[in-house]
Coordinates of C-alpha atoms in Angstrom, one line a residue:
Chain A
X27 CA 0.0 0.0 0.0
X28 CA 2.7 2.4 1.0
X29 CA 4.8 1.6 -2.0
X30 CA 1.9 2.6 -4.3
X31 CA 1.2 5.8 -2.4
X32 CA 2.2 8.0 -5.4
X33 CA -0.5 6.3 -7.5
X34 CA -3.1 7.0 -4.8
X35 CA -2.0 10.6 -4.4
X36 CA -2.2 11.2 -8.2
X37 CA -5.7 9.7 -8.3
X38 CA -6.9 11.3 -5.1
X39 CA -8.4 14.6 -6.2
X40 CA -10.2 13.2 -9.3
X41 CA -11.6 10.2 -7.4
X42 CA -12.9 12.3 -4.6
X43 CA -14.9 14.5 -6.9
X44 CA -15.9 11.5 -9.1
X45 CA -17.3 9.6 -6.1
X46 CA -19.1 12.7 -4.8
X47 CA -20.7 13.8 -8.1
X48 CA -21.1 10.6 -10.0
X49 CA -20.9 7.4 -7.9
X50 CA -23.0 8.8 -5.1
X51 CA -25.8 10.2 -7.3
X52 CA -26.0 6.9 -9.3
X53 CA -26.1 4.9 -6.1
X54 CA -28.8 7.1 -4.7
X55 CA -30.8 6.8 -7.9
X56 CA -30.5 2.9 -7.9
X57 CA -31.9 3.0 -4.3
X58 CA -34.7 5.3 -5.4
X59 CA -35.7 2.8 -8.1
X60 CA -37.1 0.6 -5.4
X61 CA -39.2 3.4 -3.9
X62 CA -42.2 5.5 -4.7
X63 CA -40.9 9.1 -4.7
X64 CA -42.6 12.3 -5.9
X65 CA -39.9 14.7 -4.8
X66 CA -42.1 16.2 -2.0
X67 CA -42.7 13.3 0.4
X68 CA -40.0 11.1 1.8
X69 CA -39.5 8.0 -0.6
X70 CA -41.6 5.0 0.3
X71 CA -40.1 1.5 -0.1
X72 CA -42.0 -0.5 -2.7
X73 CA -39.5 -3.3 -3.6
X74 CA -39.6 -4.6 -7.2
X75 CA -43.0 -3.1 -8.0
X76 CA -41.6 -0.4 -10.3
X77 CA -39.9 -3.0 -12.3
X78 CA -42.9 -5.3 -12.6
X79 CA -45.0 -2.4 -13.6
X80 CA -42.5 -1.5 -16.3
X81 CA -42.5 -4.8 -18.0
X82 CA -46.1 -6.0 -17.3
X83 CA -48.3 -2.9 -17.3
X84 CA -46.5 -0.3 -19.4
X85 CA -47.2 -0.8 -23.1
X86 CA -45.6 2.5 -24.1
X87 CA -42.3 1.3 -22.4
X88 CA -42.3 -1.8 -24.7
X89 CA -42.6 0.5 -27.7
X90 CA -39.8 2.7 -26.3
X91 CA -37.6 -0.4 -25.9
X92 CA -38.3 -1.6 -29.4
X93 CA -37.5 1.8 -30.9
X94 CA -34.4 2.2 -28.8
X95 CA -33.0 -1.2 -29.9
X96 CA -33.8 -0.2 -33.5
X97 CA -31.9 3.1 -33.1
X98 CA -29.0 1.5 -31.2
X99 CA -28.5 -1.5 -33.6
X100 CA -28.7 0.6 -36.7
X101 CA -27.2 4.0 -35.9
X102 CA -24.6 2.6 -33.4
X103 CA -22.6 0.3 -35.7
X104 CA -23.1 2.6 -38.8
X105 CA -21.9 5.6 -37.0
X106 CA -19.0 3.7 -35.3
X107 CA -17.8 2.5 -38.7
X108 CA -18.3 5.9 -40.3
X109 CA -16.3 7.6 -37.5
X110 CA -13.4 5.3 -38.2
X111 CA -13.7 5.2 -41.9
X112 CA -13.8 9.0 -42.3
X113 CA -11.0 9.5 -39.7
X114 CA -8.8 6.9 -41.6
X115 CA -9.5 8.4 -45.1
X116 CA -9.0 12.0 -43.8
X117 CA -5.7 11.0 -42.2
X118 CA -4.2 10.1 -45.6
X119 CA -4.8 13.7 -46.9
X120 CA -2.1 16.4 -47.0
X121 CA -1.9 18.3 -43.7
X122 CA -3.8 21.5 -44.6
X123 CA -6.6 19.6 -46.3
X124 CA -6.7 17.2 -43.5
X125 CA -7.3 20.0 -40.9
X126 CA -10.1 21.4 -43.1
X127 CA -11.8 18.1 -43.7
X128 CA -11.7 17.3 -40.0
X129 CA -13.4 20.6 -39.2
X130 CA -16.1 20.0 -41.8
X131 CA -16.9 16.5 -40.6
X132 CA -16.9 17.6 -37.0
X133 CA -19.0 20.6 -37.7
X134 CA -22.5 19.1 -37.2
X135 CA -21.7 18.0 -33.7
X136 CA -20.0 21.3 -32.8
X137 CA -22.7 23.7 -34.0
X138 CA -25.2 23.0 -31.3
X139 CA -28.8 23.1 -32.3
X140 CA -28.3 23.6 -36.0
X141 CA -30.2 20.3 -36.7
X142 CA -33.3 22.4 -37.0
X143 CA -32.4 22.9 -40.6
X144 CA -33.7 19.3 -41.0
X145 CA -37.1 20.6 -39.9
X146 CA -37.0 22.8 -43.0
X147 CA -35.8 19.9 -45.2
X148 CA -38.6 17.5 -44.0
X149 CA -41.3 20.2 -43.6
X150 CA -44.7 18.6 -44.2
X151 CA -45.9 21.0 -46.9
X152 CA -44.9 21.6 -50.5
X153 CA -42.3 24.1 -49.4
X154 CA -40.2 21.5 -47.6
X155 CA -37.0 20.8 -49.6
X156 CA -37.6 17.0 -49.8
X157 CA -41.3 17.3 -50.7
X158 CA -40.5 20.0 -53.3
X159 CA -37.8 17.9 -54.8
X160 CA -39.8 14.7 -55.0
X161 CA -42.9 16.5 -56.4
X162 CA -40.7 18.1 -59.1
X163 CA -39.4 14.7 -60.0
X164 CA -43.0 13.4 -60.1
X165 CA -42.3 10.7 -57.5
X166 CA -45.1 11.9 -55.3
X167 CA -48.1 14.1 -56.2
X168 CA -48.9 15.5 -52.8
X169 CA -46.6 16.6 -50.0
X170 CA -45.9 13.9 -47.3
X171 CA -46.2 14.8 -43.6
X172 CA -42.7 13.3 -43.0
X173 CA -42.6 14.1 -39.3
X174 CA -46.2 13.3 -38.5
X175 CA -46.3 9.9 -40.2
X176 CA -45.3 7.0 -38.1
X177 CA -44.0 5.1 -41.1
X178 CA -41.2 7.7 -41.7
X179 CA -40.5 9.6 -38.6
X180 CA -38.3 7.0 -36.9
X181 CA -36.1 6.7 -40.0
X182 CA -35.7 10.5 -40.3
X183 CA -34.6 10.8 -36.7
X184 CA -32.1 8.0 -37.4
X185 CA -30.7 9.8 -40.4
X186 CA -30.3 13.1 -38.5
X187 CA -28.7 11.2 -35.6
X188 CA -26.2 9.7 -37.9
X189 CA -25.4 13.1 -39.4
X190 CA -24.7 14.4 -35.9
X191 CA -22.7 11.4 -34.7
X192 CA -19.2 12.2 -35.9
X193 CA -18.2 13.6 -32.5
X194 CA -16.2 12.2 -29.6
X195 CA -15.2 8.9 -31.2
X196 CA -14.3 10.6 -34.5
X197 CA -11.9 12.9 -32.7
X198 CA -10.4 10.1 -30.6
X199 CA -9.8 8.1 -33.8
X200 CA -8.1 11.0 -35.5
X201 CA -5.8 11.5 -32.5
X202 CA -5.3 7.7 -32.4
X203 CA -4.2 7.5 -36.0
X204 CA -1.8 10.3 -35.4
X205 CA -0.2 8.3 -32.6
X206 CA 0.6 5.2 -34.6
X207 CA 4.3 4.6 -35.0
X208 CA 5.2 5.2 -38.7
X209 CA 8.0 2.7 -38.7
X210 CA 5.3 -0.1 -38.3
X211 CA 4.1 0.7 -41.9
X212 CA 7.6 0.3 -43.3
X213 CA 8.1 -2.9 -41.5
X214 CA 4.8 -4.0 -42.9
X215 CA 5.7 -3.3 -46.4
X216 CA 8.9 -5.3 -46.0
X217 CA 6.8 -8.1 -44.6
X218 CA 4.7 -8.2 -47.8
X219 CA 1.7 -6.1 -47.1
X220 CA 0.5 -5.0 -50.5
X221 CA -2.5 -2.7 -50.3
X222 CA -4.2 -0.3 -48.0
X223 CA -6.8 -2.8 -46.9
X224 CA -4.2 -5.2 -45.6
X225 CA -2.4 -2.3 -44.0
X226 CA -5.6 -1.3 -42.3
X227 CA -6.4 -4.8 -41.0
X228 CA -2.9 -6.0 -39.9
X229 CA -1.3 -2.7 -38.7
X230 CA -3.6 0.3 -38.3
X231 CA -6.5 -1.4 -36.5
X232 CA -4.5 -3.4 -34.0
X233 CA -2.3 -0.4 -33.2
X234 CA -5.5 1.6 -32.4
X235 CA -7.2 -1.0 -30.2
X236 CA -7.3 1.3 -27.1
X237 CA -9.1 4.0 -29.1
X238 CA -11.4 1.5 -30.7
X239 CA -12.5 0.2 -27.3
X240 CA -13.0 3.8 -26.2
X241 CA -15.0 4.7 -29.3
X242 CA -17.3 1.6 -28.8
X243 CA -18.3 2.6 -25.3
X244 CA -19.0 6.2 -26.4
X245 CA -21.1 4.9 -29.3
X246 CA -23.1 2.6 -27.1
X247 CA -23.8 5.2 -24.5
X248 CA -24.8 7.8 -27.1
X249 CA -26.9 5.5 -29.4
X250 CA -28.9 4.0 -26.6
X251 CA -29.6 7.4 -25.1
X252 CA -31.1 9.0 -28.2
X253 CA -33.8 11.6 -27.1
X254 CA -32.9 15.1 -28.0
X255 CA -33.1 14.7 -31.7
X256 CA -36.3 12.7 -31.5
X257 CA -37.9 15.4 -29.4
X258 CA -36.7 18.2 -31.7
X259 CA -37.9 16.6 -34.9
X260 CA -40.8 14.3 -33.9
X261 CA -42.1 16.2 -31.0
X262 CA -42.7 15.0 -27.4
X263 CA -44.6 12.7 -27.4
X264 CA -44.3 11.7 -31.0
X265 CA -47.2 10.6 -33.1
X266 CA -48.4 7.3 -31.6
X267 CA -45.1 7.1 -29.8
X268 CA -43.5 6.3 -33.2
X269 CA -40.2 7.9 -32.2
X270 CA -40.5 7.3 -28.4
X271 CA -37.3 6.0 -26.8
X272 CA -36.3 4.8 -23.4
X273 CA -34.9 8.1 -22.5
X274 CA -37.9 10.1 -23.7
X275 CA -40.0 7.7 -21.6
X276 CA -37.7 8.4 -18.7
X277 CA -38.0 12.2 -19.2
X278 CA -41.8 11.8 -19.3
X279 CA -41.9 10.2 -15.8
X280 CA -38.9 12.1 -14.3
X281 CA -39.5 15.7 -15.3
X282 CA -43.2 15.8 -16.2
X283 CA -45.0 13.3 -13.9
X284 CA -42.4 13.5 -11.1
X285 CA -42.5 9.8 -10.4
X286 CA -38.8 9.6 -9.6
X287 CA -38.9 6.0 -8.4
X288 CA -40.3 4.8 -11.7
X289 CA -38.0 7.0 -13.7
X290 CA -35.0 5.6 -11.8
X291 CA -36.2 2.1 -12.6
X292 CA -36.3 3.0 -16.3
X293 CA -32.8 4.4 -16.0
X294 CA -31.6 1.2 -14.3
X295 CA -33.1 -1.1 -17.0
X296 CA -31.4 1.0 -19.7
X297 CA -28.1 0.9 -17.8
X298 CA -28.2 -2.9 -17.6
X299 CA -29.0 -3.2 -21.4
X300 CA -26.0 -0.9 -22.2
X301 CA -23.6 -2.7 -19.9
X302 CA -24.6 -6.0 -21.5
X303 CA -24.1 -4.7 -25.0
X304 CA -20.8 -3.2 -24.0
X305 CA -19.5 -6.6 -22.7
X306 CA -20.4 -8.3 -26.0
X307 CA -18.9 -5.5 -28.2
X308 CA -15.7 -5.3 -26.2
X309 CA -15.2 -9.1 -26.6
X310 CA -15.7 -8.8 -30.4
X311 CA -13.3 -5.9 -30.7
X312 CA -10.5 -7.8 -29.0
X313 CA -10.5 -10.1 -32.1
X314 CA -9.7 -7.2 -34.5
X315 CA -6.6 -7.8 -36.6
X316 CA -6.1 -11.4 -35.6
Chain B
X11 CA 13.0 14.3 -36.8
X12 CA 13.0 15.3 -40.5
X13 CA 14.2 11.8 -41.3
X14 CA 11.1 10.4 -39.7
X15 CA 8.8 12.8 -41.5
X16 CA 10.4 11.9 -44.8
X17 CA 10.2 8.2 -44.2
X18 CA 6.5 8.4 -43.3
X19 CA 5.8 9.7 -46.8
X20 CA 7.5 6.7 -48.3
X21 CA 4.6 4.4 -47.6
X22 CA 3.5 1.8 -50.0
X23 CA 2.2 3.0 -53.3
X24 CA -1.4 3.8 -53.7
X25 CA -3.4 3.2 -56.8
X26 CA -4.4 6.5 -58.5
X27 CA -7.9 5.2 -59.1
X28 CA -8.3 4.5 -55.4
X29 CA -7.1 7.9 -54.5
X30 CA -9.5 9.7 -56.8
X31 CA -12.4 7.6 -55.7
X32 CA -11.7 8.4 -52.0
X33 CA -11.3 12.0 -52.8
X34 CA -14.7 12.2 -54.6
X35 CA -16.3 10.2 -51.8
X36 CA -15.0 12.6 -49.1
X37 CA -15.9 15.6 -51.1
X38 CA -19.5 14.5 -51.5
X39 CA -20.0 13.7 -47.8
X40 CA -18.0 16.8 -46.8
X41 CA -20.4 19.1 -48.7
X42 CA -23.3 17.4 -47.0
X43 CA -21.7 17.7 -43.5
X44 CA -20.8 21.3 -44.1
X45 CA -24.5 22.4 -44.3
X46 CA -24.8 23.7 -40.7
X47 CA -21.7 25.9 -41.0
X48 CA -22.8 27.4 -44.3
X49 CA -26.3 27.9 -43.1
X50 CA -25.3 29.6 -39.8
X51 CA -22.8 31.9 -41.5
X52 CA -25.4 32.9 -44.2
X53 CA -28.2 33.4 -41.7
X54 CA -26.1 35.8 -39.6
X55 CA -25.8 38.2 -42.5
X56 CA -29.4 37.9 -43.8
X57 CA -31.6 41.1 -43.6
X58 CA -34.9 40.6 -41.8
X59 CA -37.0 40.1 -44.8
X60 CA -34.8 37.3 -46.0
X61 CA -34.9 35.6 -42.6
X62 CA -38.6 35.3 -42.9
X63 CA -38.8 34.5 -46.5
X64 CA -41.1 31.5 -47.3
X65 CA -40.0 29.1 -48.6
X66 CA -36.7 29.8 -46.8
X67 CA -33.6 30.3 -48.9
X68 CA -30.4 28.6 -47.8
X69 CA -28.0 31.3 -49.0
X70 CA -28.0 35.0 -48.3
X71 CA -28.7 37.3 -51.3
X72 CA -28.2 40.8 -49.9
X73 CA -25.7 40.4 -47.0
X74 CA -25.9 43.0 -44.3
X75 CA -24.3 43.8 -41.0
X76 CA -27.5 45.0 -39.4
X77 CA -27.9 41.9 -37.2
X78 CA -24.5 42.5 -35.7
X79 CA -25.3 46.2 -34.8
X80 CA -28.7 45.2 -33.5
X81 CA -27.1 42.6 -31.2
X82 CA -24.6 45.2 -30.1
X83 CA -27.4 47.6 -29.0
X84 CA -29.3 44.8 -27.3
X85 CA -26.2 43.9 -25.3
X86 CA -25.6 47.5 -24.3
X87 CA -29.2 47.7 -22.9
X88 CA -28.9 44.6 -20.8
X89 CA -29.4 45.0 -17.0
X90 CA -26.3 43.2 -16.0
X91 CA -23.3 44.4 -18.1
X92 CA -22.9 41.9 -20.9
X93 CA -19.2 41.7 -20.2
X94 CA -20.1 40.1 -16.9
X95 CA -21.8 37.2 -18.7
X96 CA -18.7 36.8 -20.9
X97 CA -16.5 36.8 -17.9
X98 CA -18.6 34.1 -16.2
X99 CA -18.5 31.8 -19.2
X100 CA -14.8 32.3 -19.8
X101 CA -14.1 31.6 -16.1
X102 CA -16.2 28.5 -16.0
X103 CA -14.9 27.2 -19.3
X104 CA -11.2 27.9 -18.5
X105 CA -11.2 26.5 -15.0
X106 CA -13.3 23.5 -15.9
X107 CA -11.3 22.5 -19.0
X108 CA -7.8 23.0 -17.5
X109 CA -8.8 21.4 -14.2
X110 CA -10.4 18.4 -15.9
X111 CA -7.5 17.8 -18.2
X112 CA -5.0 17.9 -15.3
X113 CA -7.0 15.9 -12.7
X114 CA -8.2 13.3 -15.2
X115 CA -4.7 12.8 -16.7
X116 CA -3.2 12.5 -13.2
X117 CA -5.7 9.8 -12.3
X118 CA -5.4 8.1 -15.7
X119 CA -1.6 7.6 -15.5
X120 CA -1.5 5.2 -12.5
X121 CA -4.6 3.4 -13.9
X122 CA -2.8 2.8 -17.2
X123 CA 0.7 2.1 -16.0
X124 CA 0.7 0.8 -12.4
X125 CA -0.6 -2.4 -10.9
X126 CA -2.1 -1.7 -7.5
X127 CA -5.0 -3.0 -5.4
X128 CA -8.3 -1.6 -6.7
X129 CA -7.1 -0.2 -10.0
X130 CA -9.2 -2.6 -12.2
X131 CA -12.3 -1.9 -10.0
X132 CA -11.9 1.8 -10.1
X133 CA -11.5 1.9 -13.9
X134 CA -14.5 -0.4 -14.4
X135 CA -16.7 2.0 -12.2
X136 CA -15.6 4.9 -14.3
X137 CA -16.5 3.2 -17.6
X138 CA -19.8 2.0 -16.2
X139 CA -20.7 5.5 -15.1
X140 CA -20.7 6.6 -18.7
X141 CA -23.7 4.4 -19.3
X142 CA -26.0 5.7 -16.6
X143 CA -28.6 8.2 -17.7
X144 CA -27.9 11.8 -16.6
X145 CA -31.6 12.6 -16.4
X146 CA -32.1 10.8 -13.2
X147 CA -28.9 11.8 -11.4
X148 CA -29.9 15.5 -11.7
X149 CA -32.0 15.3 -8.5
X150 CA -29.5 13.5 -6.3
X151 CA -26.8 15.9 -7.7
X152 CA -28.9 18.9 -6.6
X153 CA -29.3 17.4 -3.2
X154 CA -25.5 16.9 -2.8
X155 CA -24.8 20.4 -4.0
X156 CA -27.2 22.0 -1.6
X157 CA -25.8 19.8 1.2
X158 CA -22.3 21.2 0.4
X159 CA -23.7 24.7 0.2
X160 CA -22.6 25.2 -3.4
X161 CA -25.9 26.2 -4.9
X162 CA -25.7 29.4 -6.8
X163 CA -21.9 29.5 -7.2
X164 CA -19.4 28.8 -10.0
X165 CA -18.1 25.8 -8.3
X166 CA -21.4 23.9 -8.7
X167 CA -20.8 24.0 -12.5
X168 CA -17.0 23.5 -12.4
X169 CA -16.6 20.7 -9.9
X170 CA -18.8 18.1 -11.7
X171 CA -17.0 19.0 -14.9
X172 CA -13.7 18.2 -13.3
X173 CA -14.8 14.7 -12.5
X174 CA -16.4 13.8 -15.8
X175 CA -15.7 10.1 -16.7
X176 CA -15.0 10.8 -20.4
X177 CA -11.5 12.4 -19.9
X178 CA -10.2 9.8 -17.5
X179 CA -11.2 7.0 -19.9
X180 CA -9.8 8.7 -23.0
X181 CA -6.4 9.6 -21.3
X182 CA -6.1 6.0 -19.9
X183 CA -6.5 4.5 -23.3
X184 CA -3.8 6.7 -24.8
X185 CA -1.4 6.3 -21.9
X186 CA -1.6 2.5 -22.3
X187 CA 0.2 2.8 -25.6
X188 CA 3.3 4.4 -24.0
X189 CA 6.1 1.8 -23.8
X190 CA 6.9 0.7 -20.3
X191 CA 10.6 0.7 -21.0
X192 CA 10.6 4.4 -21.4
X193 CA 9.0 5.0 -18.0
X194 CA 11.4 2.5 -16.4
X195 CA 14.4 4.2 -17.9
X196 CA 13.2 7.5 -16.4
X197 CA 12.7 5.8 -13.0
X198 CA 16.3 4.4 -13.1
X199 CA 17.5 7.9 -13.9
X200 CA 15.9 9.0 -10.6
X201 CA 12.8 10.8 -11.8
X202 CA 9.9 10.8 -9.3
X203 CA 6.4 9.5 -10.3
X204 CA 5.1 13.1 -10.5
X205 CA 8.0 14.1 -12.7
X206 CA 7.5 11.1 -15.0
X207 CA 3.8 12.0 -15.3
X208 CA 4.3 15.7 -16.0
X209 CA 7.5 15.7 -18.1
X210 CA 7.3 12.4 -20.0
X211 CA 3.8 11.0 -20.1
X212 CA 1.9 14.3 -20.7
X213 CA 4.0 15.5 -23.6
X214 CA 3.7 12.0 -25.2
X215 CA -0.1 12.0 -25.1
X216 CA -0.6 15.6 -26.3
X217 CA -3.0 14.6 -29.1
X218 CA -5.2 12.9 -26.4
X219 CA -5.5 15.9 -24.1
X220 CA -5.8 18.4 -26.9
X221 CA -8.8 16.3 -28.1
X222 CA -10.1 16.4 -24.6
X223 CA -9.7 20.2 -24.5
X224 CA -11.8 20.5 -27.7
X225 CA -14.6 18.3 -26.3
X226 CA -14.8 19.8 -22.8
X227 CA -14.4 23.4 -24.0
X228 CA -17.4 22.9 -26.3
X229 CA -19.6 21.5 -23.5
X230 CA -18.7 24.2 -20.9
X231 CA -18.9 27.0 -23.4
X232 CA -22.5 26.0 -24.1
X233 CA -23.5 25.7 -20.5
X234 CA -26.4 27.9 -19.3
X235 CA -25.8 27.3 -15.6
X236 CA -28.6 24.7 -15.4
X237 CA -30.3 24.1 -12.1
X238 CA -27.5 25.5 -10.0
X239 CA -27.2 29.2 -10.8
X240 CA -29.9 31.7 -9.9
X241 CA -28.3 35.1 -9.5
X242 CA -28.3 37.1 -12.6
X243 CA -24.7 38.2 -12.1
X244 CA -23.5 34.6 -12.1
X245 CA -25.4 33.5 -15.3
X246 CA -23.5 32.6 -18.4
X247 CA -23.2 34.1 -21.9
X248 CA -25.2 31.2 -23.4
X249 CA -28.1 32.0 -21.0
X250 CA -28.0 35.7 -21.8
X251 CA -27.9 35.0 -25.5
X252 CA -30.7 32.5 -25.4
X253 CA -32.8 35.2 -23.8
X254 CA -32.2 37.3 -26.9
X255 CA -33.1 34.3 -29.0
X256 CA -36.3 33.9 -27.0
X257 CA -37.4 37.4 -28.0
X258 CA -39.0 35.9 -31.1
X259 CA -39.5 37.7 -34.3
X260 CA -38.2 41.1 -33.2
X261 CA -35.0 39.4 -32.2
X262 CA -34.6 37.0 -35.1
X263 CA -31.8 39.1 -36.7
X264 CA -29.6 39.4 -33.6
X265 CA -30.5 35.8 -32.8
X266 CA -29.0 34.6 -36.1
X267 CA -25.8 36.5 -35.3
X268 CA -25.8 35.0 -31.8
X269 CA -25.7 31.5 -33.3
X270 CA -22.6 32.5 -35.4
X271 CA -20.9 34.0 -32.3
X272 CA -21.5 31.0 -30.1
X273 CA -20.2 28.6 -32.8
X274 CA -17.1 30.6 -33.8
X275 CA -15.3 30.3 -30.5
X276 CA -15.3 26.5 -30.2
X277 CA -14.4 26.3 -33.8
X278 CA -11.4 28.6 -33.3
X279 CA -10.3 26.4 -30.3
X280 CA -10.8 23.4 -32.5
X281 CA -8.6 24.7 -35.3
X282 CA -5.8 25.7 -33.0
X283 CA -5.8 22.3 -31.2
X284 CA -6.0 20.4 -34.4
X285 CA -3.0 22.0 -35.9
X286 CA -1.1 21.3 -32.7
X287 CA -2.2 17.6 -32.7
X288 CA -0.8 17.3 -36.3
X289 CA 2.4 19.1 -35.5
X290 CA 3.3 17.1 -32.4
X291 CA 2.7 13.8 -33.9
X292 CA 4.8 14.5 -37.0
X293 CA 7.9 14.7 -34.7
X294 CA 7.3 12.4 -31.7
X295 CA 7.7 8.6 -31.6
X296 CA 5.1 7.3 -29.3
X297 CA 6.4 3.7 -29.7
X298 CA 10.0 2.6 -29.3

């Protein structure tokens, strides 16, 4: 213990704050999930009843789960691969062009709430860009209510989410690519690596394993937590809950109905799902480049 | 150093067709991704009648600086001097970003490079915490803040930012790539753990912490003080500017300029950090 004192001293300040502002609130929230709590009266212990209600009596929650899985299993992998692919391609460009392209690809996630331009694109009347374009082509005769139609709204939210998703992992991959030892590539070409795909699989990807694992966790936590874009585009609640997600369900109970116990139970279920997905993904990623 | 840079260019030959395809592919997606930048810049210079044009036009036709002057007058009229909001935001952003980078890196170094009791468990807890929804921890967080007596102070915004999980995880992943032999050599030469961390590890992972600066700066720059700040004098620029935006039609012009202003500072930080990332890595050998 004494021999490692320097390690503990280095970690001390961070860990103190981390426990106070992250571990403690999360633990409290887990405890609250077994209670009935309206923020005014003292929480009342109710055991597992929040959880049984969630799975047996709450049909909207089942819709939310279905939508969230759809979001996560489509946007998650697509955006993860896109983050890496774009980072990798941009990294091969000359320096100045590389800096410019990085900025352009990162722009959607840096520019705050600019995704409202998608509202104009998918506006439900003939003036919406998409409707106008399709009508001019003669594909459709009347404007489509893109954001009020349950057949389309989920997919539009996914599209916008993808457009926004070149953020944290994208930057981490760019920095990771910059950190690869260049001599590895020379050694590779001596050893008979012939094209850029082989180079990618046998050298680049294995050298970036720490960043790839990091990116996966970030993608999982962001793609399961989709809510903001859904609310901005599809409204809250969306038509027939067509774009309802676990997090919008959570916000409904947490910040509108003030059923904190129930909201905490929703958060806990989401947490368990994400942790499970994470374990599987991390196992798969350890096989990269083998 | 120059030898390294030269040798890195001598990588295996690419096919010309492949290069051109990639270039076209990037160009197409790039144009699509650049939409928000183009739109925000254009909007800021649109005269009022163009802002309300229906159907809306993407590009400005008669650019004007009216929005900028209107915003300037609005700021001059505000009850609390506008410079106070700017000061608050700059203080929160600077303290939060610098503090987080230093604390998270200091905590990441032992987790990445030392074996000690509890290291695995601590790291697992940090990673798990990334997957818990922020929406339900808001209430417990408020309770803890009020218990500490930190409500309505800068520290209520800064302290949680210092302990964000993201930075520690990112820094740990990068520090793992540093060769152990390098650190052992420094230890044999008599460097203390603190000196190794500050003078060897930190310079080597510069791309990582510059990335972290970009990410955290953006988050803190956009903070509005949330549930913790009540006094008008402690509120942030984002809050003050969003009040201008909330003014509706009358304020649409200045509002469009606000969007440009809020975006341009993170972009500037981003550009500076990016060029630094590229420069460092051209000359440093992370691996042996």
